[in-house]
Amino acid sequence: MADETYITDAKNTWCPGCGNFSIEFALKNVLAGMEKDGIPREKIVLVSGIGCHAKIADYLKINSFYSIHGRTFPVATGIKIANPDLHVICCAGDGDAYAEGLDHLVFAAKRNVDITAIIHDNRVYGLTTGQYTPTSYMGFRGKSTPLGSFEEPFNPMELMLCSGATYIARGYTKKMDSLQRVIREGIDHRGFSFVEVLQICATYNNMTEYYTPRVYDLEAHDPADFERACGKIREWDYNHDGRIGLGVFYRAAKPTFGENMREKEPVNGKDRQSAIARILESKS
């Protein structure tokens, strides 16, 4: 099946130059590669939140679920627990994941739920025309902060490291090859994978001139070394100047939430399916 069939006919309303296009095409290419590797699209579910990023659920021709604001991860967790054979991909914005949905993000990492979080981090609420988010730099001027934000941003990758995420990577929408690589590796990883994507918001926060000369590919870095990963993640704190690494910062092998839960399950798979069927029949 040709990879162009992964794009729907829905009218695209992203702004010209929006970084969401790069993420959409990176995902399209990753999905096509998975299909070539024998993973059909029927085995993939995309969950999105609320925001500009969420429209990707309309534009990619795969099974998808629009959740409410900040609830991407509990929905994805439920889908994965109900059907462990599915590959569950979450797309969330920085406001969606780091503000409204922060507690859900932290607990998905803590539990090591076997899902992939792709954060479209343009560091602004674009859909609502330019309010600051938890990763906006201090002094950011927007609709809600005309004098400039008085808050320092947090480093979401550092937060994920201490929360228990077992795969932590960063991509950039101007570096398609490395972006596709970290997304595919994240999907293949068994456990909670977190892919932070520095995304250009062409209308309200275009940081191309800042990011492009500072990004570099991580080389000779051992992602199994927690302390080194911590050091690399802290090279740039989203506020002060610094080199911005791209690639896999941390990777670890741990039992997933589903595996731990199924160990305690009192019923076998056949009984579970029968129980689900009885519940569905009672609702019809």
Short mmCIF file of C-alpha atoms in Angstrom, two decimals:
data_model
loop_
_atom_site.label_atom_id
_atom_site.label_comp_id
_atom_site.label_asym_id
_atom_site.label_seq_id
_atom_site.Cartn_x
_atom_site.Cartn_y
_atom_site.Cartn_z
CA MET A 1 0.00 0.00 0.00
CA ALA A 2 1.48 3.34 -1.03
CA ASP A 3 2.51 5.57 1.84
CA GLU A 4 0.61 8.58 0.43
CA THR A 5 -2.63 6.84 1.43
CA TYR A 6 -1.76 7.65 5.04
CA ILE A 7 -2.87 11.26 4.42
CA THR A 8 -6.62 11.88 4.43
CA ASP A 9 -8.59 14.22 2.20
CA ALA A 10 -9.58 16.42 5.15
CA LYS A 11 -8.95 20.13 4.62
CA ASN A 12 -5.75 21.09 6.41
CA THR A 13 -6.06 24.28 8.48
CA TRP A 14 -2.56 24.50 9.92
CA CYS A 15 -0.78 27.79 9.18
CA PRO A 16 1.73 27.80 6.29
CA GLY A 17 5.13 26.87 7.71
CA CYS A 18 3.69 25.16 10.81
CA GLY A 19 5.94 22.51 12.35
CA ASN A 20 2.97 20.17 12.59
CA PHE A 21 3.44 19.41 8.89
CA SER A 22 6.89 18.00 9.60
CA ILE A 23 5.58 15.82 12.43
CA GLU A 24 2.69 14.63 10.25
CA PHE A 25 5.02 13.62 7.43
CA ALA A 26 7.54 12.07 9.80
CA LEU A 27 4.73 9.95 11.26
CA LYS A 28 3.42 9.09 7.79
CA ASN A 29 6.86 7.82 6.80
CA VAL A 30 7.23 5.89 10.06
CA LEU A 31 3.81 4.27 9.58
CA ALA A 32 4.69 3.30 6.02
CA GLY A 33 7.94 1.77 7.27
CA MET A 34 6.06 -0.18 9.91
CA GLU A 35 3.70 -1.53 7.28
CA LYS A 36 6.67 -2.69 5.22
CA ASP A 37 7.93 -4.44 8.34
CA GLY A 38 4.66 -6.34 8.66
CA ILE A 39 2.79 -4.09 11.10
CA PRO A 40 -0.51 -3.12 9.42
CA ARG A 41 -2.25 0.14 10.22
CA GLU A 42 -5.06 -1.82 11.86
CA LYS A 43 -2.61 -2.51 14.68
CA ILE A 44 -1.97 1.18 15.29
CA VAL A 45 -4.07 3.71 17.20
CA LEU A 46 -3.40 7.44 17.39
CA VAL A 47 -4.72 9.41 20.37
CA SER A 48 -4.60 13.20 20.37
CA GLY A 49 -5.58 15.91 22.82
CA ILE A 50 -6.88 19.42 22.18
CA GLY A 51 -4.92 22.05 20.30
CA CYS A 52 -3.40 22.62 16.86
CA HIS A 53 -1.49 19.33 17.16
CA ALA A 54 -4.72 17.38 17.68
CA LYS A 55 -5.87 17.93 14.10
CA ILE A 56 -3.33 15.31 13.11
CA ALA A 57 -6.00 12.77 14.05
CA ASP A 58 -8.04 14.13 11.12
CA TYR A 59 -5.14 14.16 8.70
CA LEU A 60 -3.62 10.70 9.19
CA LYS A 61 -5.61 7.78 7.85
CA ILE A 62 -5.33 5.42 10.82
CA ASN A 63 -7.57 4.55 13.76
CA SER A 64 -7.65 7.55 16.05
CA PHE A 65 -9.32 9.01 19.13
CA TYR A 66 -9.74 12.71 19.97
CA SER A 67 -9.54 12.98 23.74
CA ILE A 68 -10.45 16.00 25.83
CA HIS A 69 -7.84 18.53 26.92
CA GLY A 70 -4.96 16.93 28.78
CA ARG A 71 -6.46 13.44 28.82
CA THR A 72 -4.46 11.90 26.00
CA PHE A 73 -2.49 9.55 28.23
CA PRO A 74 -5.26 7.95 30.31
CA VAL A 75 -7.21 7.27 27.11
CA ALA A 76 -4.13 5.74 25.51
CA THR A 77 -3.47 3.70 28.65
CA GLY A 78 -6.98 2.26 28.54
CA ILE A 79 -6.65 1.33 24.87
CA LYS A 80 -3.32 -0.38 25.47
CA ILE A 81 -4.54 -2.29 28.51
CA ALA A 82 -7.67 -3.44 26.65
CA ASN A 83 -5.69 -4.63 23.65
CA PRO A 84 -1.97 -5.14 24.33
CA ASP A 85 -1.37 -6.08 20.68
CA LEU A 86 -1.94 -2.50 19.53
CA HIS A 87 0.74 0.12 19.04
CA VAL A 88 -0.66 3.22 20.75
CA ILE A 89 0.77 6.59 19.74
CA CYS A 90 -0.12 9.78 21.61
CA CYS A 91 0.20 13.21 20.05
CA ALA A 92 -0.05 16.06 22.54
CA GLY A 93 0.91 19.72 22.56
CA ASP A 94 3.05 21.41 25.21
CA GLY A 95 0.02 23.09 26.76
CA ASP A 96 -2.00 19.90 26.51
CA ALA A 97 0.68 17.65 28.03
CA TYR A 98 2.62 19.96 30.36
CA ALA A 99 -0.25 22.06 31.77
CA GLU A 100 -3.76 20.52 31.61
CA GLY A 101 -2.41 16.95 31.38
CA LEU A 102 0.77 17.13 33.45
CA ASP A 103 -0.30 14.69 36.15
CA HIS A 104 -1.43 12.15 33.55
CA LEU A 105 1.89 12.45 31.73
CA VAL A 106 3.88 11.93 34.93
CA PHE A 107 1.84 8.87 35.92
CA ALA A 108 2.08 7.32 32.45
CA ALA A 109 5.87 7.60 32.78
CA LYS A 110 5.85 6.38 36.39
CA ARG A 111 3.81 3.31 35.44
CA ASN A 112 5.90 2.63 32.32
CA VAL A 113 2.77 2.25 30.22
CA ASP A 114 3.72 0.81 26.84
CA ILE A 115 2.67 3.79 24.74
CA THR A 116 4.55 6.44 22.74
CA ALA A 117 4.14 10.12 23.61
CA ILE A 118 5.04 12.59 20.86
CA ILE A 119 4.94 16.12 22.24
CA HIS A 120 4.46 18.89 19.68
CA ASP A 121 6.29 21.54 21.71
CA ASN A 122 5.99 24.92 20.02
CA ARG A 123 6.15 26.56 23.46
CA VAL A 124 2.93 28.51 22.93
CA TYR A 125 -0.85 27.94 22.84
CA GLY A 126 -1.22 28.39 19.09
CA LEU A 127 -4.88 27.42 18.66
CA THR A 128 -5.98 30.09 21.13
CA THR A 129 -3.68 32.65 19.48
CA GLY A 130 -0.57 32.92 21.57
CA GLN A 131 -0.70 32.42 25.35
CA TYR A 132 2.44 31.23 27.20
CA THR A 133 2.84 27.58 28.19
CA PRO A 134 4.99 25.74 30.79
CA THR A 135 7.93 25.66 28.36
CA SER A 136 7.71 29.29 27.17
CA TYR A 137 10.88 31.21 28.07
CA MET A 138 10.81 33.91 30.73
CA GLY A 139 9.81 37.19 29.16
CA PHE A 140 7.64 35.57 26.49
CA ARG A 141 5.12 38.17 25.28
CA GLY A 142 1.70 36.81 24.36
CA LYS A 143 -2.00 37.50 24.71
CA SER A 144 -1.98 36.61 28.41
CA THR A 145 1.45 38.09 29.18
CA PRO A 146 1.71 41.44 27.36
CA LEU A 147 4.50 42.52 29.73
CA GLY A 148 6.29 39.21 29.30
CA SER A 149 6.02 35.97 31.27
CA PHE A 150 7.33 36.19 34.84
CA GLU A 151 7.87 32.41 35.11
CA GLU A 152 10.84 30.27 34.20
CA PRO A 153 9.97 27.21 32.09
CA PHE A 154 10.59 23.69 33.31
CA ASN A 155 12.64 21.14 31.43
CA PRO A 156 10.15 18.43 30.39
CA MET A 157 12.85 15.89 29.60
CA GLU A 158 14.34 16.22 33.08
CA LEU A 159 10.85 15.78 34.49
CA MET A 160 10.36 12.60 32.46
CA LEU A 161 13.72 11.21 33.55
CA CYS A 162 12.89 11.56 37.23
CA SER A 163 9.31 10.31 36.64
CA GLY A 164 10.45 6.95 35.32
CA ALA A 165 10.16 7.19 31.52
CA THR A 166 12.21 4.40 29.96
CA TYR A 167 12.79 6.06 26.58
CA ILE A 168 13.52 9.78 26.33
CA ALA A 169 14.42 11.46 23.05
CA ARG A 170 14.27 14.84 21.36
CA GLY A 171 13.61 15.71 17.72
CA TYR A 172 13.37 18.96 15.77
CA THR A 173 10.94 19.73 12.96
CA LYS A 174 13.76 21.03 10.75
CA LYS A 175 15.65 17.70 11.05
CA MET A 176 13.38 15.13 9.45
CA ASP A 177 15.75 12.15 9.39
CA SER A 178 16.53 12.25 13.10
CA LEU A 179 12.90 13.06 13.92
CA GLN A 180 11.67 9.97 12.07
CA ARG A 181 14.36 7.85 13.70
CA VAL A 182 13.51 8.77 17.29
CA ILE A 183 9.75 8.34 16.64
CA ARG A 184 10.22 4.86 15.16
CA GLU A 185 12.60 3.81 17.93
CA GLY A 186 10.12 5.12 20.48
CA ILE A 187 7.30 3.06 18.97
CA ASP A 188 9.51 -0.04 18.93
CA HIS A 189 10.54 0.50 22.55
CA ARG A 190 8.71 -1.66 25.09
CA GLY A 191 7.56 0.73 27.79
CA PHE A 192 6.77 4.43 28.07
CA SER A 193 8.57 6.33 25.33
CA PHE A 194 8.72 10.11 25.38
CA VAL A 195 9.64 12.04 22.25
CA GLU A 196 9.92 15.78 22.76
CA VAL A 197 9.70 17.60 19.41
CA LEU A 198 10.89 21.18 19.15
CA GLN A 199 8.27 22.49 16.77
CA ILE A 200 8.14 25.76 14.90
CA CYS A 201 4.99 27.85 15.40
CA ALA A 202 5.26 30.05 12.33
CA THR A 203 2.60 32.50 13.55
CA TYR A 204 3.12 32.99 17.29
CA ASN A 205 6.57 31.67 18.22
CA ASN A 206 8.89 31.06 15.30
CA MET A 207 12.21 30.05 16.89
CA THR A 208 13.88 28.73 13.73
CA GLU A 209 16.75 31.21 13.93
CA TYR A 210 17.38 30.27 17.57
CA TYR A 211 17.10 26.48 17.26
CA THR A 212 18.84 25.75 13.97
CA PRO A 213 22.37 26.94 14.84
CA ARG A 214 22.24 25.34 18.31
CA VAL A 215 20.93 21.82 17.63
CA TYR A 216 23.37 18.91 17.29
CA ASP A 217 23.09 15.14 17.10
CA LEU A 218 24.05 13.21 20.20
CA GLU A 219 27.12 11.13 19.42
CA ALA A 220 29.22 8.83 21.59
CA HIS A 221 26.46 9.05 24.19
CA ASP A 222 25.45 5.95 26.14
CA PRO A 223 21.66 6.20 26.69
CA ALA A 224 21.85 3.42 29.30
CA ASP A 225 23.87 5.70 31.60
CA PHE A 226 21.34 7.54 33.81
CA GLU A 227 23.82 10.09 35.15
CA ARG A 228 25.15 10.97 31.70
CA ALA A 229 21.60 11.24 30.39
CA CYS A 230 20.80 13.64 33.19
CA GLY A 231 23.83 15.75 32.31
CA LYS A 232 22.96 15.85 28.61
CA ILE A 233 19.34 16.74 29.34
CA ARG A 234 20.50 19.65 31.49
CA GLU A 235 22.75 21.13 28.80
CA TRP A 236 19.83 23.32 27.78
CA ASP A 237 17.11 24.32 30.25
CA TYR A 238 14.59 25.84 27.79
CA ASN A 239 15.38 29.32 29.14
CA HIS A 240 19.09 30.07 29.09
CA ASP A 241 21.34 29.69 26.08
CA GLY A 242 22.98 26.34 25.42
CA ARG A 243 23.60 23.54 22.94
CA ILE A 244 20.47 21.57 22.13
CA GLY A 245 21.00 17.83 21.72
CA LEU A 246 18.87 15.72 19.37
CA GLY A 247 18.50 11.95 19.59
CA VAL A 248 18.04 9.38 22.34
CA PHE A 249 19.09 10.62 25.77
CA TYR A 250 17.96 7.69 27.91
CA ARG A 251 16.76 4.13 27.37
CA ALA A 252 16.11 1.41 29.96
CA ALA A 253 14.40 -1.98 30.09
CA LYS A 254 11.73 -2.46 32.77
CA PRO A 255 8.47 -4.41 33.06
CA THR A 256 5.56 -2.45 31.67
CA PHE A 257 2.40 -1.49 33.51
CA GLY A 258 0.40 -4.02 31.49
CA GLU A 259 2.82 -6.83 32.24
CA ASN A 260 2.78 -6.08 35.95
CA MET A 261 -0.99 -5.93 35.94
CA ARG A 262 -1.52 -9.13 33.99
CA GLU A 263 0.67 -11.01 36.46
CA LYS A 264 -1.99 -10.29 39.07
CA GLU A 265 -4.96 -10.94 36.81
CA PRO A 266 -7.16 -13.70 38.23
CA VAL A 267 -8.61 -14.74 34.89
CA ASN A 268 -7.01 -16.11 31.75
CA GLY A 269 -7.27 -14.45 28.33
CA LYS A 270 -10.31 -16.48 27.27
CA ASP A 271 -12.23 -15.59 30.43
CA ARG A 272 -11.27 -11.95 29.97
CA GLN A 273 -12.67 -11.85 26.44
CA SER A 274 -15.88 -13.52 27.63
CA ALA A 275 -16.22 -11.00 30.45
CA ILE A 276 -15.76 -8.09 28.02
CA ALA A 277 -18.36 -9.60 25.67
CA ARG A 278 -20.89 -9.91 28.53
CA ILE A 279 -20.36 -6.28 29.51
CA LEU A 280 -20.82 -5.08 25.92
CA GLU A 281 -23.95 -7.18 25.49
CA SER A 282 -25.43 -5.73 28.67
CA LYS A 283 -24.97 -2.21 27.26
CA SER A 284 -26.67 -2.95 23.92
#
